Coordinates of C-alpha atoms in Angstrom, one line a residue:
X1 CA 13.3 -58.5 67.0
X2 CA 16.3 -57.3 65.0
X3 CA 15.7 -54.4 62.6
X4 CA 18.0 -53.9 59.6
X5 CA 20.2 -51.0 60.4
X6 CA 19.7 -49.0 57.2
X7 CA 16.0 -48.7 57.9
X8 CA 16.8 -46.5 61.0
X9 CA 19.8 -44.7 59.5
X10 CA 19.6 -40.9 60.1
X11 CA 21.7 -40.1 57.0
X12 CA 20.3 -38.4 54.0
X13 CA 18.2 -40.7 51.7
X14 CA 20.0 -41.5 48.5
X15 CA 18.3 -40.8 45.1
X16 CA 19.6 -42.1 41.8
X17 CA 18.5 -39.5 39.2
X18 CA 18.5 -41.0 35.7
X19 CA 18.0 -38.5 32.8
X20 CA 19.8 -37.9 29.5
X21 CA 19.4 -34.1 29.9
X22 CA 22.2 -32.6 32.1
X23 CA 20.0 -29.5 32.8
X24 CA 17.3 -31.7 34.4
X25 CA 19.9 -33.5 36.5
X26 CA 21.3 -30.1 37.6
X27 CA 17.8 -28.9 38.5
X28 CA 17.1 -32.0 40.5
X29 CA 20.4 -31.6 42.4
X30 CA 19.6 -27.9 43.1
X31 CA 16.0 -28.6 44.2
X32 CA 16.6 -31.8 46.2
X33 CA 20.3 -31.7 47.2
X34 CA 19.7 -30.1 50.6
X35 CA 17.4 -32.9 51.7
X36 CA 18.8 -35.9 49.7
X37 CA 22.0 -37.3 48.3
X38 CA 21.5 -37.0 44.6
X39 CA 23.6 -39.3 42.4
X40 CA 23.2 -38.5 38.6
X41 CA 23.2 -41.0 35.8
X42 CA 22.8 -39.9 32.2
X43 CA 21.7 -43.3 30.7
X44 CA 20.0 -46.5 31.6
X45 CA 23.3 -48.4 31.4
X46 CA 24.8 -45.9 33.9
X47 CA 21.9 -46.6 36.2
X48 CA 22.5 -50.3 36.1
X49 CA 26.2 -49.8 36.7
X50 CA 25.4 -47.6 39.7
X51 CA 23.1 -50.1 41.3
X52 CA 25.7 -52.8 41.0
X53 CA 28.0 -50.7 43.1
X54 CA 25.5 -49.7 45.9
X55 CA 21.9 -49.5 46.9
X56 CA 19.7 -46.4 46.7
X57 CA 16.6 -45.4 48.6
X58 CA 14.7 -44.1 45.5
X59 CA 15.1 -43.9 41.7
X60 CA 13.9 -40.9 39.6
X61 CA 13.8 -42.3 36.0
X62 CA 13.3 -40.4 32.7
X63 CA 11.0 -42.2 30.3
X64 CA 12.5 -41.2 27.0
X65 CA 16.2 -41.9 26.7
X66 CA 18.3 -43.0 23.8
X67 CA 19.6 -46.6 23.6
X68 CA 17.6 -47.8 26.6
X69 CA 14.3 -46.1 27.6
X70 CA 12.9 -45.9 31.0
X71 CA 10.7 -49.0 30.7
X72 CA 13.6 -51.2 29.7
X73 CA 15.8 -49.7 32.3
X74 CA 13.3 -50.5 35.1
X75 CA 12.8 -54.0 33.8
X76 CA 16.6 -54.6 33.9
X77 CA 16.9 -52.9 37.3
X78 CA 14.3 -55.3 38.8
X79 CA 16.5 -58.2 37.8
X80 CA 19.2 -57.0 40.2
X81 CA 19.0 -58.4 43.8
X82 CA 20.1 -55.0 45.2
X83 CA 17.1 -53.3 43.6
X84 CA 14.4 -55.2 45.4
X85 CA 11.8 -52.9 47.1
X86 CA 13.3 -49.7 45.7
X87 CA 10.6 -47.1 44.8
X88 CA 10.7 -45.6 41.4
X89 CA 9.3 -42.2 40.1
X90 CA 9.0 -41.8 36.4
X91 CA 9.9 -38.2 35.4
X92 CA 9.0 -37.4 31.8
X93 CA 7.8 -34.8 29.4
X94 CA 5.2 -37.2 28.0
X95 CA 1.9 -36.4 29.6
X96 CA 0.3 -39.6 28.2
X97 CA -2.2 -41.8 30.0
X98 CA -1.1 -45.0 28.3
X99 CA 2.6 -44.4 29.3
X100 CA 1.6 -43.5 32.8
X101 CA -0.5 -46.7 33.2
X102 CA 2.4 -48.8 31.7
X103 CA 4.8 -47.2 34.1
X104 CA 2.6 -47.9 37.1
X105 CA 1.8 -51.4 36.0
X106 CA 5.5 -52.1 35.7
X107 CA 5.8 -51.2 39.4
X108 CA 6.6 -47.5 39.4
X109 CA 5.5 -45.6 42.5
X110 CA 4.7 -42.3 40.8
X111 CA 4.6 -40.6 37.4
X112 CA 5.5 -36.9 37.2
X113 CA 5.4 -34.8 34.0
X114 CA 7.8 -32.1 33.1
X115 CA 8.0 -29.2 33.6
X116 CA 7.6 -30.1 37.3
X117 CA 7.2 -28.0 40.4
X118 CA 10.2 -28.7 42.7
X119 CA 8.1 -28.2 45.9
X120 CA 5.5 -30.9 44.8
X121 CA 8.4 -33.2 43.7
X122 CA 9.9 -32.9 47.1
X123 CA 6.5 -33.6 48.7
X124 CA 6.0 -36.7 46.5
X125 CA 9.5 -38.0 47.2
X126 CA 9.0 -37.5 50.9
X127 CA 5.6 -39.3 50.6
X128 CA 7.0 -42.3 48.7
X129 CA 10.1 -42.7 50.8
X130 CA 8.0 -42.5 54.0
X131 CA 5.5 -45.1 52.6
X132 CA 8.2 -47.5 51.5
X133 CA 10.1 -47.4 54.8
X134 CA 6.9 -47.9 56.7
X135 CA 6.0 -50.9 54.5
X136 CA 9.4 -52.4 55.2
X137 CA 9.0 -51.8 58.9
X138 CA 5.5 -53.4 58.8
X139 CA 7.1 -56.5 57.4
X140 CA 9.3 -56.7 60.5
X141 CA 7.1 -55.3 63.2
X142 CA 3.7 -53.7 62.6
X143 CA 3.7 -52.3 66.0
X144 CA 6.6 -50.0 65.1
X145 CA 4.9 -48.7 61.9
X146 CA 3.2 -45.3 61.6
X147 CA 0.5 -46.8 59.5
X148 CA -2.7 -48.7 60.0
X149 CA -3.0 -52.1 58.3
X150 CA -6.4 -53.1 56.7
X151 CA -7.9 -55.8 54.7
X152 CA -10.9 -55.6 52.4
X153 CA -13.0 -58.6 51.6
X154 CA -15.1 -57.3 48.7
X155 CA -17.9 -59.6 49.7
X156 CA -17.8 -58.7 53.4
X157 CA -16.2 -55.4 54.3
X158 CA -13.2 -53.5 55.5
X159 CA -11.4 -54.7 58.6
X160 CA -8.8 -52.7 60.4
X161 CA -6.1 -55.3 61.1
X162 CA -3.7 -53.4 63.3
X163 CA -4.5 -51.1 66.3
X164 CA -3.1 -47.6 65.5
X165 CA -3.0 -44.4 67.4
X166 CA -5.5 -42.7 64.9
X167 CA -8.7 -44.8 65.1
X168 CA -11.5 -44.2 62.7
X169 CA -15.2 -43.9 63.3
X170 CA -18.5 -44.1 61.4
X171 CA -20.5 -41.9 63.7
X172 CA -17.8 -39.8 65.3
X173 CA -18.2 -41.5 68.7
X174 CA -17.5 -45.2 68.5
X175 CA -14.2 -46.6 67.3
X176 CA -14.8 -48.6 64.1
X177 CA -12.7 -51.7 63.5
X178 CA -15.0 -53.0 60.8
X179 CA -17.2 -51.3 58.2
X180 CA -18.8 -52.1 54.9
X181 CA -16.3 -50.1 52.7
X182 CA -14.2 -47.0 52.8
X183 CA -17.1 -44.8 51.8
X184 CA -18.7 -45.2 55.2
X185 CA -15.9 -43.4 57.0
X186 CA -14.9 -40.9 54.4
X187 CA -16.1 -37.3 53.9
X188 CA -19.3 -37.2 51.7
X189 CA -17.5 -35.0 49.2
X190 CA -14.9 -37.8 48.7
X191 CA -17.3 -40.7 48.2
X192 CA -17.3 -40.4 44.4
X193 CA -13.5 -40.4 44.4
X194 CA -13.4 -43.6 46.5
X195 CA -15.8 -45.3 44.1
X196 CA -13.8 -44.2 41.1
X197 CA -10.5 -45.4 42.7
X198 CA -12.1 -48.8 43.5
X199 CA -13.5 -49.1 40.0
X200 CA -10.2 -48.2 38.3
X201 CA -8.3 -50.8 40.4
X202 CA -10.8 -53.6 40.1
X203 CA -11.1 -53.0 36.3
X204 CA -7.3 -53.2 36.0
X205 CA -6.9 -49.6 34.9
X206 CA -4.7 -48.8 38.0
X207 CA -2.1 -51.1 39.5
X208 CA -3.3 -50.4 43.0
X209 CA -6.1 -49.1 45.0
X210 CA -4.8 -45.8 46.3
X211 CA -6.4 -42.5 47.1
X212 CA -6.1 -39.5 49.4
X213 CA -9.4 -38.9 51.2
X214 CA -10.7 -37.3 54.4
X215 CA -11.6 -39.9 57.0
X216 CA -13.6 -39.3 60.2
X217 CA -11.7 -39.8 63.4
X218 CA -12.9 -40.2 66.9
X219 CA -14.4 -36.9 68.0
X220 CA -15.8 -36.3 64.6
X221 CA -12.9 -34.4 63.0
X222 CA -11.9 -35.0 59.4
X223 CA -8.3 -35.8 58.6
X224 CA -6.6 -36.5 55.3
X225 CA -5.4 -40.0 54.9
X226 CA -3.7 -41.9 52.1
X227 CA -5.3 -45.4 51.5
X228 CA -3.3 -47.9 49.6
X229 CA -3.9 -51.5 48.9
X230 CA -3.5 -54.4 46.5
X231 CA -5.0 -57.9 46.0
X232 CA -3.4 -60.5 48.1
X233 CA -5.7 -63.3 46.9
X234 CA -9.1 -63.8 45.5
X235 CA -11.5 -61.1 46.5
X236 CA -9.1 -59.8 49.2
X237 CA -7.3 -56.5 49.2
X238 CA -4.7 -55.7 51.8
X239 CA -3.1 -52.4 52.4
X240 CA -2.3 -49.5 54.7
X241 CA -3.8 -46.2 55.6
X242 CA -1.8 -43.3 57.0
X243 CA -2.2 -39.7 58.0
X244 CA -1.2 -37.2 55.2
X245 CA -2.7 -34.1 56.8
X246 CA 0.6 -32.3 56.9
X247 CA 1.3 -33.0 53.2
X248 CA -2.2 -31.9 52.2
X249 CA -1.9 -28.7 54.2
X250 CA 1.5 -28.1 52.6
X251 CA 0.0 -28.7 49.1
X252 CA -2.9 -26.4 50.0
X253 CA -0.4 -23.7 51.1
X254 CA 1.6 -24.1 48.0
X255 CA -1.5 -23.7 45.8
X256 CA -2.6 -20.7 47.8
X257 CA 1.0 -19.2 47.4
X258 CA 0.9 -19.8 43.7
X259 CA -2.5 -18.2 43.5
X260 CA -1.4 -15.2 45.5
X261 CA 1.7 -14.9 43.2
X262 CA -0.6 -15.0 40.2
X263 CA -2.8 -12.2 41.6
X264 CA 0.3 -10.2 42.5
X265 CA 1.7 -10.6 39.0
X266 CA -1.6 -9.5 37.6
X267 CA -2.0 -6.6 40.0
X268 CA 1.5 -5.3 39.3
X269 CA 1.2 -5.8 35.5
X270 CA 3.9 -8.4 35.5
X271 CA 3.7 -10.3 32.2
X272 CA 5.1 -13.8 32.1
X273 CA 6.2 -15.6 29.0
X274 CA 7.3 -19.2 28.4
X275 CA 9.0 -20.2 25.1
X276 CA 9.9 -23.7 23.9
X277 CA 12.7 -22.4 21.8
X278 CA 12.3 -25.0 19.1
X279 CA 8.6 -24.1 18.6
X280 CA 7.3 -21.0 16.7
X281 CA 4.9 -20.2 19.6
X282 CA 5.4 -18.4 22.9
X283 CA 3.0 -18.6 25.8
X284 CA 1.9 -15.7 27.9
X285 CA -0.2 -15.1 31.0
X286 CA -3.2 -12.9 31.2
X287 CA -1.3 -9.9 32.5
X288 CA 1.0 -9.9 29.5
X289 CA -2.0 -9.9 27.1
X290 CA -3.7 -7.1 29.0
X291 CA -0.5 -5.0 28.9
X292 CA -0.8 -4.7 25.1
X293 CA -4.5 -4.8 24.7
X294 CA -4.7 -8.4 23.5
X295 CA -7.5 -10.7 24.4
X296 CA -6.8 -12.8 27.5
X297 CA -8.4 -15.8 25.9
X298 CA -5.5 -16.0 23.4
X299 CA -2.3 -16.7 25.5
X300 CA -0.3 -18.3 22.7
X301 CA 1.3 -16.1 20.1
X302 CA 3.6 -16.7 17.2
X303 CA 7.2 -15.6 18.0
X304 CA 7.4 -13.6 14.7
X305 CA 4.3 -11.6 15.7
X306 CA 5.7 -10.9 19.1
X307 CA 9.0 -9.6 17.7
X308 CA 7.0 -7.5 15.1
X309 CA 5.3 -5.7 18.0
X310 CA 8.6 -4.3 19.1
X311 CA 9.5 -0.8 18.0
X312 CA 11.7 -1.1 14.8
X313 CA 14.3 1.2 16.4
X314 CA 14.6 -1.2 19.4
X315 CA 14.2 -4.6 17.7
X316 CA 17.9 -5.1 16.6
X317 CA 19.2 -4.7 20.1
X318 CA 16.5 -6.9 21.6
X319 CA 17.3 -9.6 19.1
X320 CA 21.0 -9.3 19.8
X321 CA 20.4 -9.7 23.6
X322 CA 18.1 -12.7 22.9
X323 CA 20.9 -14.3 20.8
X324 CA 23.4 -13.7 23.6
X325 CA 21.0 -15.4 26.1
X326 CA 20.3 -18.4 23.8
X327 CA 23.8 -19.0 22.6
X328 CA 26.1 -17.7 25.3
X329 CA 23.7 -18.2 28.3
X330 CA 23.8 -14.5 29.2
X331 CA 20.9 -13.3 31.4
X332 CA 18.4 -11.5 29.1
X333 CA 17.6 -7.9 30.3
X334 CA 16.3 -5.2 28.1
X335 CA 14.2 -2.0 28.0
X336 CA 12.3 -1.4 24.8
X337 CA 9.0 -0.2 23.3
X338 CA 6.2 -2.5 22.3
X339 CA 3.3 -1.4 20.1
X340 CA -0.1 -1.5 21.8
X341 CA -3.0 -2.7 19.7
X342 CA -4.5 0.8 19.9
X343 CA -1.4 2.3 18.3
X344 CA 0.8 3.7 21.0
X345 CA 4.1 2.4 22.3
X346 CA 4.4 0.8 25.8
X347 CA 7.9 1.0 27.4
X348 CA 8.7 -2.4 29.0
X349 CA 11.5 -3.8 31.1
X350 CA 12.0 -7.5 30.2
X351 CA 14.2 -10.2 31.8
X352 CA 14.6 -13.9 31.2
X353 CA 16.9 -16.9 31.1
X354 CA 17.3 -20.3 29.5
X355 CA 16.0 -22.9 32.0
X356 CA 16.5 -26.0 29.9
X357 CA 19.1 -27.1 27.3
X358 CA 19.6 -30.3 25.3
X359 CA 22.6 -32.5 25.8
X360 CA 24.5 -30.6 23.1
X361 CA 23.9 -27.3 24.9
X362 CA 21.2 -26.0 22.5
X363 CA 18.4 -24.1 24.2
X364 CA 15.1 -25.9 24.7
X365 CA 13.1 -23.6 26.9
X366 CA 13.3 -20.0 28.0
X367 CA 11.1 -18.2 30.5
X368 CA 10.9 -14.5 31.5
X369 CA 8.8 -11.6 32.7
X370 CA 8.3 -8.0 31.7
X371 CA 6.6 -5.0 33.3
X372 CA 5.3 -1.7 32.1
X373 CA 7.8 1.1 32.8
X374 CA 6.2 3.8 30.7
X375 CA 5.6 6.1 33.7
X376 CA 9.3 5.6 34.7
X377 CA 10.4 6.5 31.2
X378 CA 8.1 9.5 31.2
X379 CA 9.6 10.8 34.4
X380 CA 13.1 10.1 33.2
X381 CA 12.4 12.1 30.0
X382 CA 10.9 14.9 32.1
X383 CA 13.9 15.1 34.3
X384 CA 16.2 15.1 31.2
X385 CA 14.1 17.9 29.7
X386 CA 14.3 20.0 32.8
X387 CA 18.0 19.4 33.2
X388 CA 19.0 20.0 29.6
X389 CA 16.3 22.2 28.0
X390 CA 15.1 25.7 28.7
X391 CA 11.6 25.5 30.2
X392 CA 10.3 28.6 28.4
X393 CA 11.5 28.2 24.8
X394 CA 12.3 24.5 24.7
X395 CA 15.8 25.2 23.3
X396 CA 18.8 23.5 24.8
X397 CA 20.1 25.3 27.9
X398 CA 23.6 26.3 28.9
X399 CA 24.4 22.8 30.2
X400 CA 23.5 21.0 27.0
X401 CA 25.2 23.7 24.9
X402 CA 28.4 23.2 26.8
X403 CA 28.2 19.5 26.4
X404 CA 27.7 19.7 22.6
X405 CA 30.3 22.4 22.2
X406 CA 32.8 20.2 24.1
X407 CA 32.1 17.4 21.7
X408 CA 32.4 19.7 18.7
X409 CA 35.8 21.0 19.8
X410 CA 37.1 17.4 20.1
X411 CA 35.6 16.5 16.7
X412 CA 37.2 19.5 15.0
X413 CA 40.5 18.6 16.7
X414 CA 40.4 15.1 15.3
X415 CA 39.2 16.1 11.8
X416 CA 41.2 19.4 11.5
X417 CA 38.0 21.2 10.7
X418 CA 36.4 24.4 11.9
X419 CA 33.2 25.3 13.8
X420 CA 31.5 28.6 14.5
X421 CA 29.7 30.1 17.5
X422 CA 27.2 33.0 17.4
X423 CA 26.4 35.0 20.5
X424 CA 23.0 36.7 20.1
X425 CA 21.5 39.4 22.3
X426 CA 18.1 41.1 21.5
X427 CA 18.4 44.8 21.4
X428 CA 16.4 46.9 24.0
X429 CA 14.7 43.8 25.5
X430 CA 14.7 45.4 28.9
X431 CA 12.6 48.3 27.6
X432 CA 9.9 45.8 26.4
X433 CA 9.7 44.1 29.8
X434 CA 9.5 47.5 31.5
X435 CA 6.8 48.9 29.3
X436 CA 4.6 45.9 28.5
X437 CA 5.5 43.5 31.2
X438 CA 7.3 40.1 31.4
X439 CA 4.5 38.2 29.7
X440 CA 5.2 40.1 26.5
X441 CA 8.9 39.6 27.0
X442 CA 8.3 35.9 27.3
X443 CA 6.2 35.9 24.1
X444 CA 9.1 37.6 22.3
X445 CA 11.7 35.1 23.6
X446 CA 9.5 32.2 22.5
X447 CA 9.2 33.6 19.0
X448 CA 12.9 34.3 18.8
X449 CA 13.5 30.6 19.7
X450 CA 11.2 29.5 16.9
X451 CA 12.9 31.7 14.3
X452 CA 16.3 30.5 15.4
X453 CA 15.4 26.9 15.1
X454 CA 14.2 27.5 11.6
X455 CA 17.4 29.2 10.6
X456 CA 19.8 26.3 11.4
X457 CA 20.6 22.8 10.2
X458 CA 19.6 19.6 12.1
X459 CA 23.2 19.1 13.1
X460 CA 23.5 22.7 14.5
X461 CA 22.5 23.8 18.0
X462 CA 20.4 26.8 18.9
X463 CA 20.4 27.4 22.6
X464 CA 19.2 29.9 25.2
X465 CA 21.7 30.9 27.9
X466 CA 19.3 33.0 29.9
X467 CA 17.4 36.3 29.7
X468 CA 17.5 37.5 26.1
X469 CA 20.9 35.8 25.3
X470 CA 20.9 33.0 22.7
X471 CA 23.7 31.0 21.1
X472 CA 24.0 29.2 17.7
X473 CA 26.7 26.6 17.2
X474 CA 27.7 25.4 13.8
X475 CA 29.9 22.3 14.5
X476 CA 30.9 21.1 11.0
X477 CA 32.3 23.7 8.7
X478 CA 35.2 23.7 6.2
X479 CA 38.8 23.3 7.2
X480 CA 39.5 26.4 5.2
X481 CA 39.0 29.5 7.4
X482 CA 37.9 31.7 4.6
X483 CA 35.2 29.2 3.4
X484 CA 34.2 28.5 7.0
X485 CA 33.8 32.2 7.8
X486 CA 31.8 32.8 4.6
X487 CA 29.4 29.9 5.4
X488 CA 29.0 31.1 9.0
X489 CA 28.3 34.7 7.9
X490 CA 25.6 33.4 5.5
X491 CA 23.8 31.8 8.5
X492 CA 24.5 34.9 10.7
X493 CA 22.9 37.3 8.1
X494 CA 20.0 34.9 7.8
X495 CA 19.5 35.1 11.5
X496 CA 19.9 38.8 11.5
X497 CA 17.1 39.1 8.9
X498 CA 14.8 36.6 10.5
X499 CA 15.0 38.2 14.0
X500 CA 14.6 41.7 12.6
X501 CA 11.1 41.0 11.2
X502 CA 8.3 42.7 13.2
X503 CA 6.9 40.6 16.1
X504 CA 3.2 40.2 16.8
X505 CA 2.9 39.7 20.5
X506 CA -0.8 39.1 21.2
X507 CA -2.6 42.2 20.0
X508 CA 0.6 44.3 20.2
X509 CA 3.1 44.7 17.3
X510 CA 6.7 45.1 18.3
X511 CA 10.0 45.8 16.5
X512 CA 13.2 44.2 17.8
X513 CA 16.6 43.5 16.3
X514 CA 19.6 41.3 17.4
X515 CA 23.2 42.1 18.0
X516 CA 25.3 39.1 16.9
X517 CA 28.9 38.2 17.8
X518 CA 30.6 35.6 15.6
X519 CA 33.7 33.5 16.3
X520 CA 35.3 30.5 14.6
X521 CA 36.9 27.7 16.6
X522 CA 39.1 24.8 15.7
X523 CA 39.8 22.9 18.9
X524 CA 43.5 23.5 18.4
X525 CA 45.9 25.6 20.4
X526 CA 44.3 24.7 23.8
X527 CA 40.9 26.2 22.9
X528 CA 38.3 25.9 25.7
X529 CA 34.5 26.2 25.9
X530 CA 34.8 29.3 28.1
X531 CA 37.4 30.9 25.8
X532 CA 35.2 30.4 22.7
X533 CA 32.1 31.8 24.5
X534 CA 34.1 34.8 25.7
X535 CA 35.3 35.7 22.2
X536 CA 31.8 35.5 20.7
X537 CA 30.4 37.5 23.7
X538 CA 33.0 40.2 23.2
X539 CA 32.2 40.3 19.4
X540 CA 28.5 40.7 20.3
X541 CA 29.2 43.7 22.6
X542 CA 31.2 45.2 19.8
X543 CA 28.0 44.9 17.6
X544 CA 26.0 46.7 20.3
X545 CA 28.7 49.4 20.7
X546 CA 28.8 50.1 17.0
X547 CA 25.1 50.5 16.5
X548 CA 23.2 47.2 17.1
X549 CA 21.3 45.2 14.5
X550 CA 24.5 43.8 13.0
X551 CA 27.0 41.0 13.0
X552 CA 30.5 41.6 14.3
X553 CA 33.3 39.0 13.9
X554 CA 35.9 38.1 16.5
X555 CA 39.1 39.4 15.0
X556 CA 41.2 37.1 17.0
X557 CA 40.1 34.3 14.8
X558 CA 39.0 36.1 11.6
X559 CA 40.7 35.1 8.3
X560 CA 42.4 37.9 6.5
X561 CA 40.0 37.9 3.5
X562 CA 36.8 37.4 5.5

C-alpha cells in the first residue's frame, strides 16, 4: 500500500499563525519556533492567500480580527481544496462558552484562551498534530496507526475494532474486545466525566465525544487514554483511543512546577503584579498583598491607590520609569519605598516589562514582580553611616568632611565666593581623661558635638576628626572677604560661647573651653583640602599658644580690615 510522502516527512510541522496582534505572533514564534515552522499572517485574507500558495499542518486562528473574524476565515478556508483535513486551534482572549461551542461546531480542534501558557499550547499542538496524522494513517492502513479504533452502538455496547498493542480489560486479567460502555473499563473516579462527555455529545452541546480518562489495561494498571469519536450513522459512534500518559504526566509536572514556583514566590516574599494597561485595576498575588499588610482575599487594586502607596519622594521617579517602559519599551527596574498599612515604609525592588502591545504599538499588558529589600537597605545605610560618620558623636567623620570640603572648593571656584573653616580643639581634654576616665571624656565629646550642631546652619558641616578635634565648615559666604570674615567670626564667637558653658557629665560638673583656628578659602590659586586644613590647624595652635579659649584667624587669608 502506498502512503503519501508528506505523512512520513521528518521535517518540522508547519503552523500558520493568524492573529492581528504582532506581539502574539512574535510570542508564538518564540514559544514554538524551535519545534515547528511558524508562518505568520496578520489577517484572515492573508491566511487565505497563504493557503493558496502551500499547505500547512495546523492553523492557529485568532477569533477577533478586523474585516474578517476567525469564524468567517475558517469557513472560507474550508472551501479551499488544499485545506481539507487541516486541524485548527482557535486562540482568543474571549473566554466565552458560546464562542467556544461555535468554534468546535465549525470544525475547530481546540479552543485556547489568552493569556495562554506556552508549555500547554505546545502540548496541545503536539496532541492535535499527532491525532490528525494518526487519523490520516488510519484511513490508509489501520495496522500502521498508533491508535485503537472502536465503535459504539448505543443500544449494544463498545466494540474494539482494531487489535492494538495496548489492550484493555474489565477485570485486569482478560482482554476485553467488547464491553457495555466506556465506564466499565475506566477508573471509578472518571466515571462521572465519561457520563458527562457522553451526555454533552449526544445532546449536541459538544461536536464530538472526546475525553481523557484512565483505562484499565491487562495486568490491572491504569493508564491515561484519550477517547475520541463521532456519529457515523444512526445510533453508531466510531472513533479512536490512544495512550496519552506521557502528556498527562507532562501536564502534571507542569502543574507541580507552577505550584512549586508559587510556593517559592510566597516563601521569598516575591510579589507578582499583572496590569492590563487600559484598565484602572492591577492584579496582585497573595505575597504582594502580605508584603504591605493587605488582605489576601483582595488581589485587585486600583492603579491610583497603588501609586498613592509609594513614598511621595520616590513617586516621580517611579512614574518616570513606568512611562519609559510603557512608551519606549525600556525594562522597568526601580527601588523605592511603599507605605505599609500599619504606617511604616517598606523598601522594595521592582522589575517588569510590557508583554503585549496593540497593532499601533500602544501597551496592552504589563507584568512584573517586586521583593522586600528593607533589610538590604538597612545594611547599606549602616555601612554608609560607619564609613562616613563618627560612631561616638554621630557627626560626619574626616572622610565625609573632605568630600564636602572638596565640593565647597569647586563651588566657590565656579561662583567666585568664599567659604570658611574652623579647626576646634578642646582645652585640657587629656586632663579630663586622666582624672575621671575615658567614659567622662566620651560624655564631653558627645555634648560638644550636640552644641556644635546647634550652632551652624543646615548647609554647614560640623565634623569630628578624632580625639577632641572638631571642624566646622561654612561653604557659602560672601564674595567680599571683609563680609565673609565678619560672618565667619560671628559663628566662631557663638561656638566659643556655647562650648565654654559648664558641662554636666553625669553627676560631675566640668568646665572646658575651646581653642579655635579660623581660615577663609576661595578655591582659587590652587587651594587644596590639605592646605586649608593646615592653615586652620596652625591658627588653632596659635590660639592655644596665646592663652586658649579664643579664636585666632589665619593671617595668610585674613582681610586687612578684619
